[in-house]
Short mmCIF file of C-alpha atoms and ligand atoms in Angstrom, two decimals:
data_model
loop_
_atom_site.label_atom_id
_atom_site.label_comp_id
_atom_site.label_asym_id
_atom_site.label_seq_id
_atom_site.Cartn_x
_atom_site.Cartn_y
_atom_site.Cartn_z
CA UNK A 1 -44.12 66.72 172.86
CA UNK A 2 -47.29 68.16 171.30
CA UNK A 3 -48.75 67.52 167.86
CA UNK A 4 -46.88 70.35 166.13
CA UNK A 5 -43.49 69.02 167.19
CA UNK A 6 -44.43 65.45 166.33
CA UNK A 7 -45.99 66.06 162.93
CA UNK A 8 -44.39 69.32 161.78
CA UNK A 9 -43.47 67.93 158.36
CA UNK A 10 -47.22 67.72 157.65
CA UNK A 11 -48.13 71.10 159.13
CA UNK A 12 -47.80 74.66 157.82
CA UNK A 13 -45.18 75.69 160.39
CA UNK A 14 -41.63 76.96 160.04
CA UNK A 15 -38.68 77.39 162.38
CA UNK A 16 -40.13 80.81 163.16
CA UNK A 17 -43.54 79.58 164.33
CA UNK A 18 -43.81 79.94 168.11
CA UNK A 19 -45.17 76.60 169.28
CA UNK A 20 -47.95 77.15 171.79
CA UNK A 21 -48.60 73.70 173.21
CA UNK A 22 -49.96 71.98 176.30
CA UNK A 23 -48.63 68.57 175.22
CA UNK A 24 -51.80 67.67 173.35
CA UNK A 25 -52.32 64.54 171.29
CA UNK A 26 -50.85 61.06 171.66
CA UNK A 27 -54.17 59.94 173.12
CA UNK A 28 -54.89 56.25 173.75
CA UNK A 29 -56.49 53.93 171.24
CA UNK A 30 -58.47 51.55 173.44
CA UNK A 31 -59.71 48.20 172.20
CA UNK A 32 -63.41 47.84 172.96
CA UNK A 33 -64.41 44.18 172.69
CA UNK A 34 -67.89 44.66 174.17
CA UNK A 35 -68.71 46.91 171.19
CA UNK A 36 -67.06 44.53 168.73
CA UNK A 37 -69.25 41.69 170.05
CA UNK A 38 -72.32 43.69 169.10
CA UNK A 39 -70.97 44.49 165.63
CA UNK A 40 -70.36 40.78 165.05
CA UNK A 41 -67.56 38.29 164.42
CA UNK A 42 -64.58 39.41 162.39
CA UNK A 43 -64.48 42.97 163.73
CA UNK A 44 -62.22 44.90 166.08
CA UNK A 45 -63.44 48.16 167.56
CA UNK A 46 -61.03 50.82 168.84
CA UNK A 47 -61.79 53.99 170.76
CA UNK A 48 -59.59 57.01 170.14
CA UNK A 49 -60.03 58.62 173.55
CA UNK A 50 -59.66 62.32 172.82
CA UNK A 51 -61.05 63.14 176.25
CA UNK A 52 -57.49 62.66 177.50
CA UNK A 53 -56.21 65.78 175.79
CA UNK A 54 -55.13 68.60 178.13
CA UNK A 55 -58.51 70.35 178.13
CA UNK A 56 -60.47 67.14 177.75
CA UNK A 57 -61.38 67.22 174.07
CA UNK A 58 -60.02 66.88 170.52
CA UNK A 59 -60.14 70.65 170.10
CA UNK A 60 -56.64 70.96 171.58
CA UNK A 61 -55.09 69.46 168.43
CA UNK A 62 -56.51 72.28 166.34
CA UNK A 63 -56.08 74.96 168.96
CA UNK A 64 -52.32 74.46 169.30
CA UNK A 65 -52.05 75.24 165.57
CA UNK A 66 -54.58 78.08 165.47
CA UNK A 67 -53.11 79.88 168.47
CA UNK A 68 -49.49 79.32 167.40
CA UNK A 69 -50.24 80.81 163.98
CA UNK A 70 -52.21 83.69 165.53
CA UNK A 71 -49.17 84.55 167.67
CA UNK A 72 -46.84 84.16 164.69
CA UNK A 73 -49.01 86.64 162.78
CA UNK A 74 -48.82 89.10 165.66
CA UNK A 75 -52.39 88.75 166.91
CA UNK A 76 -53.10 89.80 170.48
CA UNK A 77 -56.52 88.21 170.83
CA UNK A 78 -58.53 85.17 169.72
CA UNK A 79 -62.27 84.63 169.67
CA UNK A 80 -64.66 81.77 169.11
CA UNK A 81 -68.29 80.80 169.33
CA UNK A 82 -68.71 77.51 171.05
CA UNK A 83 -70.91 74.73 172.30
CA UNK A 84 -68.27 74.49 175.05
CA UNK A 85 -65.19 72.52 174.11
CA UNK A 86 -63.72 74.99 171.64
CA UNK A 87 -64.07 77.73 174.25
CA UNK A 88 -62.38 75.62 176.95
CA UNK A 89 -59.50 74.89 174.60
CA UNK A 90 -59.16 78.42 173.23
CA UNK A 91 -59.15 79.81 176.76
CA UNK A 92 -56.34 77.49 177.90
CA UNK A 93 -54.15 78.02 174.83
CA UNK A 94 -54.64 81.80 175.07
CA UNK A 95 -53.25 81.60 178.61
CA UNK A 96 -50.15 79.81 177.30
CA UNK A 97 -49.77 82.42 174.56
CA UNK A 98 -50.44 85.32 176.95
CA UNK A 99 -53.12 86.75 174.67
CA UNK A 100 -56.76 87.68 175.20
CA UNK A 101 -59.54 85.18 174.58
CA UNK A 102 -63.15 86.09 173.85
CA UNK A 103 -65.71 83.33 174.00
CA UNK A 104 -69.30 83.65 172.81
CA UNK A 105 -71.62 80.89 173.97
CA UNK A 106 -75.32 80.16 173.56
CA UNK A 107 -76.96 81.11 176.86
CA UNK A 108 -77.76 78.15 179.10
CA UNK A 109 -76.75 75.61 176.46
CA UNK A 110 -73.23 74.53 177.32
CA UNK A 111 -72.22 71.81 179.76
CA UNK A 112 -71.08 72.86 183.23
CA UNK A 113 -67.51 71.55 183.04
CA UNK A 114 -66.84 73.45 179.83
CA UNK A 115 -68.16 76.72 181.20
CA UNK A 116 -66.00 76.23 184.32
CA UNK A 117 -62.94 75.73 182.11
CA UNK A 118 -63.43 78.89 180.05
CA UNK A 119 -63.98 80.92 183.22
CA UNK A 120 -61.09 79.53 185.26
CA UNK A 121 -58.68 80.10 182.36
CA UNK A 122 -59.70 83.75 182.46
CA UNK A 123 -61.43 84.06 179.11
CA UNK A 124 -63.88 86.87 178.53
CA UNK A 125 -67.04 84.74 178.38
CA UNK A 126 -70.16 86.25 176.86
CA UNK A 127 -73.46 84.38 176.68
CA UNK A 128 -75.81 85.42 173.87
CA UNK A 129 -79.55 84.98 173.70
CA UNK A 130 -79.41 82.64 170.76
CA UNK A 131 -78.10 79.28 169.61
CA UNK A 132 -74.60 78.26 168.47
CA UNK A 133 -75.23 79.19 164.84
CA UNK A 134 -76.24 82.70 165.85
CA UNK A 135 -73.23 82.99 168.18
CA UNK A 136 -70.92 81.96 165.34
CA UNK A 137 -72.41 84.59 163.03
CA UNK A 138 -71.66 87.30 165.60
CA UNK A 139 -68.09 86.08 166.14
CA UNK A 140 -67.39 85.99 162.40
CA UNK A 141 -68.58 89.60 162.16
CA UNK A 142 -66.52 90.56 165.22
CA UNK A 143 -63.32 89.03 163.86
CA UNK A 144 -63.94 90.61 160.44
CA UNK A 145 -64.22 94.08 161.92
CA UNK A 146 -61.72 93.99 164.80
CA UNK A 147 -58.10 92.81 165.16
CA UNK A 148 -59.08 89.51 166.72
CA UNK A 149 -58.30 86.08 165.26
CA UNK A 150 -61.16 83.66 164.75
CA UNK A 151 -60.30 80.22 166.16
CA UNK A 152 -63.43 78.29 165.20
CA UNK A 153 -62.81 75.47 162.76
CA UNK A 154 -63.38 77.81 159.81
CA UNK A 155 -59.81 78.82 160.66
CA UNK A 156 -57.85 76.48 158.36
CA UNK A 157 -55.11 75.98 160.96
CA UNK A 158 -57.65 74.28 163.23
CA UNK A 159 -58.24 71.64 160.55
CA UNK A 160 -54.48 71.27 160.05
CA UNK A 161 -53.93 70.48 163.72
CA UNK A 162 -56.91 68.17 164.01
CA UNK A 163 -55.82 66.05 161.07
CA UNK A 164 -53.00 64.72 163.27
CA UNK A 165 -55.61 62.45 164.85
CA UNK A 166 -55.61 60.36 161.66
CA UNK A 167 -51.82 60.13 161.71
CA UNK A 168 -51.84 58.85 165.28
CA UNK A 169 -54.47 56.22 164.53
CA UNK A 170 -52.48 54.84 161.59
CA UNK A 171 -49.17 55.06 163.50
CA UNK A 172 -50.58 53.24 166.54
CA UNK A 173 -52.48 50.54 164.67
CA UNK A 174 -49.77 50.06 162.09
CA UNK A 175 -52.51 49.96 159.44
CA UNK A 176 -55.54 51.93 158.25
CA UNK A 177 -58.92 51.24 159.84
CA UNK A 178 -61.71 50.09 157.53
CA UNK A 179 -64.21 52.46 159.13
CA UNK A 180 -63.62 55.76 160.87
CA UNK A 181 -66.59 56.79 163.02
CA UNK A 182 -67.20 60.18 164.61
CA UNK A 183 -69.91 62.60 165.71
CA UNK A 184 -70.60 65.55 163.41
CA UNK A 185 -71.49 69.02 164.67
CA UNK A 186 -69.95 71.98 162.91
CA UNK A 187 -68.25 69.37 160.70
CA UNK A 188 -64.66 70.50 161.17
CA UNK A 189 -63.44 67.24 162.62
CA UNK A 190 -64.71 64.95 159.85
CA UNK A 191 -63.09 67.37 157.40
CA UNK A 192 -59.82 67.26 159.33
CA UNK A 193 -59.65 63.48 159.73
CA UNK A 194 -60.36 62.89 156.05
CA UNK A 195 -57.68 65.42 155.06
CA UNK A 196 -55.24 63.66 157.39
CA UNK A 197 -55.87 60.22 155.93
CA UNK A 198 -55.54 61.51 152.36
CA UNK A 199 -52.28 63.30 153.13
CA UNK A 200 -50.82 60.26 154.89
CA UNK A 201 -51.66 58.18 151.83
CA UNK A 202 -50.18 60.84 149.54
CA UNK A 203 -46.96 60.70 151.56
CA UNK A 204 -46.81 56.92 151.19
CA UNK A 205 -47.30 56.29 154.93
CA UNK A 206 -50.48 54.25 154.33
CA UNK A 207 -51.86 52.50 151.29
CA UNK A 208 -55.63 52.68 151.70
CA UNK A 209 -58.31 54.96 153.13
CA UNK A 210 -61.13 54.30 155.59
CA UNK A 211 -64.81 54.86 154.98
CA UNK A 212 -65.89 57.88 156.99
CA UNK A 213 -69.05 57.31 159.04
CA UNK A 214 -70.38 60.51 160.63
CA UNK A 215 -73.34 60.76 162.98
CA UNK A 216 -75.49 63.74 163.87
CA UNK A 217 -78.07 63.93 166.63
CA UNK A 218 -81.56 63.40 165.21
CA UNK A 219 -82.86 66.81 166.34
CA UNK A 220 -79.79 68.55 164.94
CA UNK A 221 -79.14 66.72 161.70
CA UNK A 222 -78.99 69.34 158.93
CA UNK A 223 -76.64 67.33 156.71
CA UNK A 224 -78.79 64.19 156.94
CA UNK A 225 -82.06 66.09 156.56
CA UNK A 226 -80.65 68.16 153.71
CA UNK A 227 -81.45 71.61 155.10
CA UNK A 228 -80.39 73.90 157.96
CA UNK A 229 -82.25 73.34 161.23
CA UNK A 230 -83.41 76.62 162.69
CA UNK A 231 -83.97 75.39 166.23
CA UNK A 232 -81.69 72.36 166.73
CA UNK A 233 -82.40 70.08 169.66
CA UNK A 234 -80.44 67.32 171.40
CA UNK A 235 -79.14 66.43 174.84
CA UNK A 236 -75.70 66.17 173.21
CA UNK A 237 -75.14 69.91 173.52
CA UNK A 238 -71.69 69.77 171.89
CA UNK A 239 -73.28 68.90 168.54
CA UNK A 240 -76.42 70.98 168.85
CA UNK A 241 -75.72 72.80 165.59
CA UNK A 242 -78.21 73.57 162.85
CA UNK A 243 -76.03 74.97 160.08
CA UNK A 244 -72.52 73.48 160.09
CA UNK A 245 -69.73 75.72 158.80
CA UNK A 246 -67.95 72.83 157.04
CA UNK A 247 -71.12 71.26 155.61
CA UNK A 248 -69.74 70.92 152.07
CA UNK A 249 -66.42 69.45 153.22
CA UNK A 250 -68.27 66.90 155.37
CA UNK A 251 -70.26 65.78 152.34
CA UNK A 252 -67.04 65.52 150.35
CA UNK A 253 -65.45 63.34 153.07
CA UNK A 254 -68.55 61.15 153.07
CA UNK A 255 -68.71 60.82 149.28
CA UNK A 256 -65.00 60.50 148.50
CA UNK A 257 -64.59 57.81 151.17
CA UNK A 258 -67.80 56.02 150.14
CA UNK A 259 -68.98 56.42 153.71
CA UNK A 260 -72.14 57.92 155.16
CA UNK A 261 -73.57 60.55 157.46
CA UNK A 262 -76.59 59.37 159.42
CA UNK A 263 -78.46 60.43 162.54
CA UNK A 264 -79.08 58.87 165.95
CA UNK A 265 -81.79 59.72 168.46
CA UNK A 266 -81.09 61.08 171.93
CA UNK A 267 -82.23 57.72 173.36
CA UNK A 268 -79.69 55.93 171.19
CA UNK A 269 -77.00 58.41 172.25
CA UNK A 270 -77.78 57.86 175.94
CA UNK A 271 -77.77 54.09 175.49
CA UNK A 272 -74.29 54.25 173.91
CA UNK A 273 -73.15 56.74 176.58
CA UNK A 274 -74.12 54.33 179.35
CA UNK A 275 -72.74 51.35 177.45
CA UNK A 276 -69.33 53.02 177.08
CA UNK A 277 -69.13 53.83 180.78
CA UNK A 278 -70.78 50.68 182.11
CA UNK A 279 -69.49 47.98 179.75
CA UNK A 280 -66.24 49.37 178.37
CA UNK A 281 -65.07 51.45 181.35
CA UNK A 282 -64.61 54.64 179.34
CA UNK A 283 -66.46 57.82 180.25
CA UNK A 284 -67.10 60.08 177.28
CA UNK A 285 -69.49 62.96 176.92
CA UNK A 286 -72.87 62.41 175.20
CA UNK A 287 -71.82 63.91 171.84
CA UNK A 288 -68.88 61.49 171.73
CA UNK A 289 -71.27 58.61 172.28
CA UNK A 290 -73.19 59.59 169.14
CA UNK A 291 -70.53 57.85 167.02
CA UNK A 292 -70.81 54.65 169.01
CA UNK A 293 -74.61 54.91 168.89
CA UNK A 294 -74.20 55.08 165.13
CA UNK A 295 -72.14 51.89 165.12
CA UNK A 296 -74.88 50.12 167.09
CA UNK A 297 -77.54 51.43 164.72
CA UNK A 298 -75.63 50.39 161.62
CA UNK A 299 -74.88 46.96 163.12
CA UNK A 300 -78.62 46.47 163.74
CA UNK A 301 -79.32 47.42 160.13
CA UNK A 302 -76.78 44.85 158.88
CA UNK A 303 -74.55 47.55 157.40
CA UNK A 304 -71.28 45.84 158.39
CA UNK A 305 -70.70 42.81 156.14
CA UNK A 306 -70.01 39.67 158.18
CA UNK A 307 -66.27 39.03 158.65
CA UNK A 308 -64.69 36.04 156.95
CA UNK A 309 -63.51 33.29 159.28
CA UNK A 310 -59.75 32.86 159.18
CA UNK A 311 -59.28 36.22 157.45
CA UNK A 312 -57.86 39.35 159.05
CA UNK A 313 -60.49 41.14 161.16
CA UNK A 314 -61.91 44.43 159.96
CA UNK A 315 -61.24 47.46 162.12
CA UNK A 316 -63.56 50.22 163.24
CA UNK A 317 -62.14 53.29 165.00
CA UNK A 318 -64.57 55.50 166.92
CA UNK A 319 -63.33 58.90 168.05
CA UNK A 320 -64.51 59.71 171.57
CA UNK A 321 -64.25 63.44 171.15
CA UNK A 322 -64.67 64.68 174.73
CA UNK A 323 -64.34 63.51 178.34
CA UNK A 324 -67.44 62.45 180.28
CA UNK A 325 -66.59 64.78 183.15
CA UNK A 326 -67.31 67.74 180.88
CA UNK A 327 -71.03 67.17 181.44
CA UNK A 328 -71.51 65.68 184.92
CA UNK A 329 -75.15 66.82 185.05
CA UNK A 330 -76.09 64.49 182.22
CA UNK A 331 -74.57 61.45 183.92
CA UNK A 332 -76.39 62.17 187.15
CA UNK A 333 -79.65 62.99 185.39
CA UNK A 334 -79.83 59.73 183.50
CA UNK A 335 -79.09 57.48 186.49
CA UNK A 336 -80.65 56.77 189.87
CA UNK A 337 -79.34 58.69 192.88
CA UNK A 338 -77.36 56.57 195.37
CA UNK A 339 -79.31 55.32 198.41
CA UNK A 340 -78.64 57.11 201.71
CA UNK A 341 -78.38 54.73 204.71
CA UNK A 342 -77.20 54.87 208.31
CA UNK A 343 -73.43 54.95 208.83
CA UNK A 344 -73.08 51.39 210.11
CA UNK A 345 -71.89 48.10 208.64
CA UNK A 346 -75.27 46.33 208.53
CA UNK A 347 -76.94 49.16 206.67
CA UNK A 348 -74.14 49.38 204.08
CA UNK A 349 -73.99 45.58 203.66
CA UNK A 350 -77.73 45.45 203.16
CA UNK A 351 -77.71 48.31 200.65
CA UNK A 352 -74.76 46.73 198.81
CA UNK A 353 -76.71 43.49 198.49
CA UNK A 354 -73.80 41.38 199.74
N1 LIG B 1 -67.82 66.12 169.90
C1 LIG B 1 -67.58 67.07 170.80
C2 LIG B 1 -67.32 66.67 172.21
C3 LIG B 1 -67.56 68.43 170.40
O1 LIG B 1 -67.33 69.37 171.30
C4 LIG B 1 -67.85 68.75 169.05
C5 LIG B 1 -67.88 70.14 168.61
C6 LIG B 1 -68.08 67.69 168.17
C7 LIG B 1 -68.06 66.41 168.62
C8 LIG B 1 -68.35 67.93 166.73
O2 LIG B 1 -67.20 68.29 166.04
O3 LIG B 1 -67.96 70.46 165.16
O4 LIG B 1 -65.89 69.38 164.31
O5 LIG B 1 -68.13 68.42 163.78
N2 LIG B 1 -67.81 71.15 169.37
C9 LIG B 1 -67.69 72.54 168.93
C10 LIG B 1 -67.44 73.45 170.12
C11 LIG B 1 -68.71 72.99 167.99
O6 LIG B 1 -67.80 74.64 170.06
O7 LIG B 1 -66.87 72.99 171.10
P1 LIG B 1 -67.29 69.19 164.74
#
């Protein structure tokens, strides 16, 4: 069962809405003690592993809604600009809906796995000589002028679907986390999660709200720096965005929740990326690691008040937005190549250091 079926009472769907689903959602919430040890005593850390969605990222939650509503409204085509994951998701859901998918990507700037996905699902993939922000501008113009539905997160149905992530976290934990941590790019996801928490509280399902902690990459941190970044830079290509579409909503989530939006350097992102894979056993893409890098940074700064002995632990949930296999080049680039030895026992034993 996908997120529309599971949470339809909270979603703008009716009996007539054709549900286009690939069984998205219901992703694991993994306890990450090695991260909690760094935060300090009295804390639990949980990883919402969105990389286990059907196309390997959180985008599927929003795409099931956006594509279902597009079909309900009679649309025969969807389009998006993308740093990779949105395009992979849109392409797959368009296949399920039997409609056309147009994807506009910044040339040479999306991870290999994501490009492979959009292509294999048969999307019409167009690379533009520009960055994500420029690609988005073109797609907005395209969908304004032609009968094609925009499925970037400016499409309100995307936010509706993505807010189901908050519901799942509360349902699985049985309580509300104290801190909700996530990377921020175009800022749709922080908007969606905050909306989800508020609606769950409004419905009486939960009785408190988390503080939202968002993290941008230092070279692409318009919200933190307070102005659009013309030429954003970061190895976390998914969040290489200089002028987020949901900027204002992200600030609202930050302020209403008494949280923060901060930035982390590429070195910090890579450290968290390797820590997740090497110490927690969870492989997430670099952008996803930005949230965890933020937790490490804030822990170093003493942001998290020490837990009280004997009291209930505080809970931090980090959303790991995309699977590590999306960007295999990055993993290989930041590690040493394996040694090549002769194909005999002695050589392998020696190389293995047994
Ligand atoms: N993490 C990953 C893996 C992403 O792909 C994105 C966004 C984000 C975080 C940031 O989420 O934009 O809602 O703040 N990717 C978009 C795309 C922009 O085109 O795939 P956001």
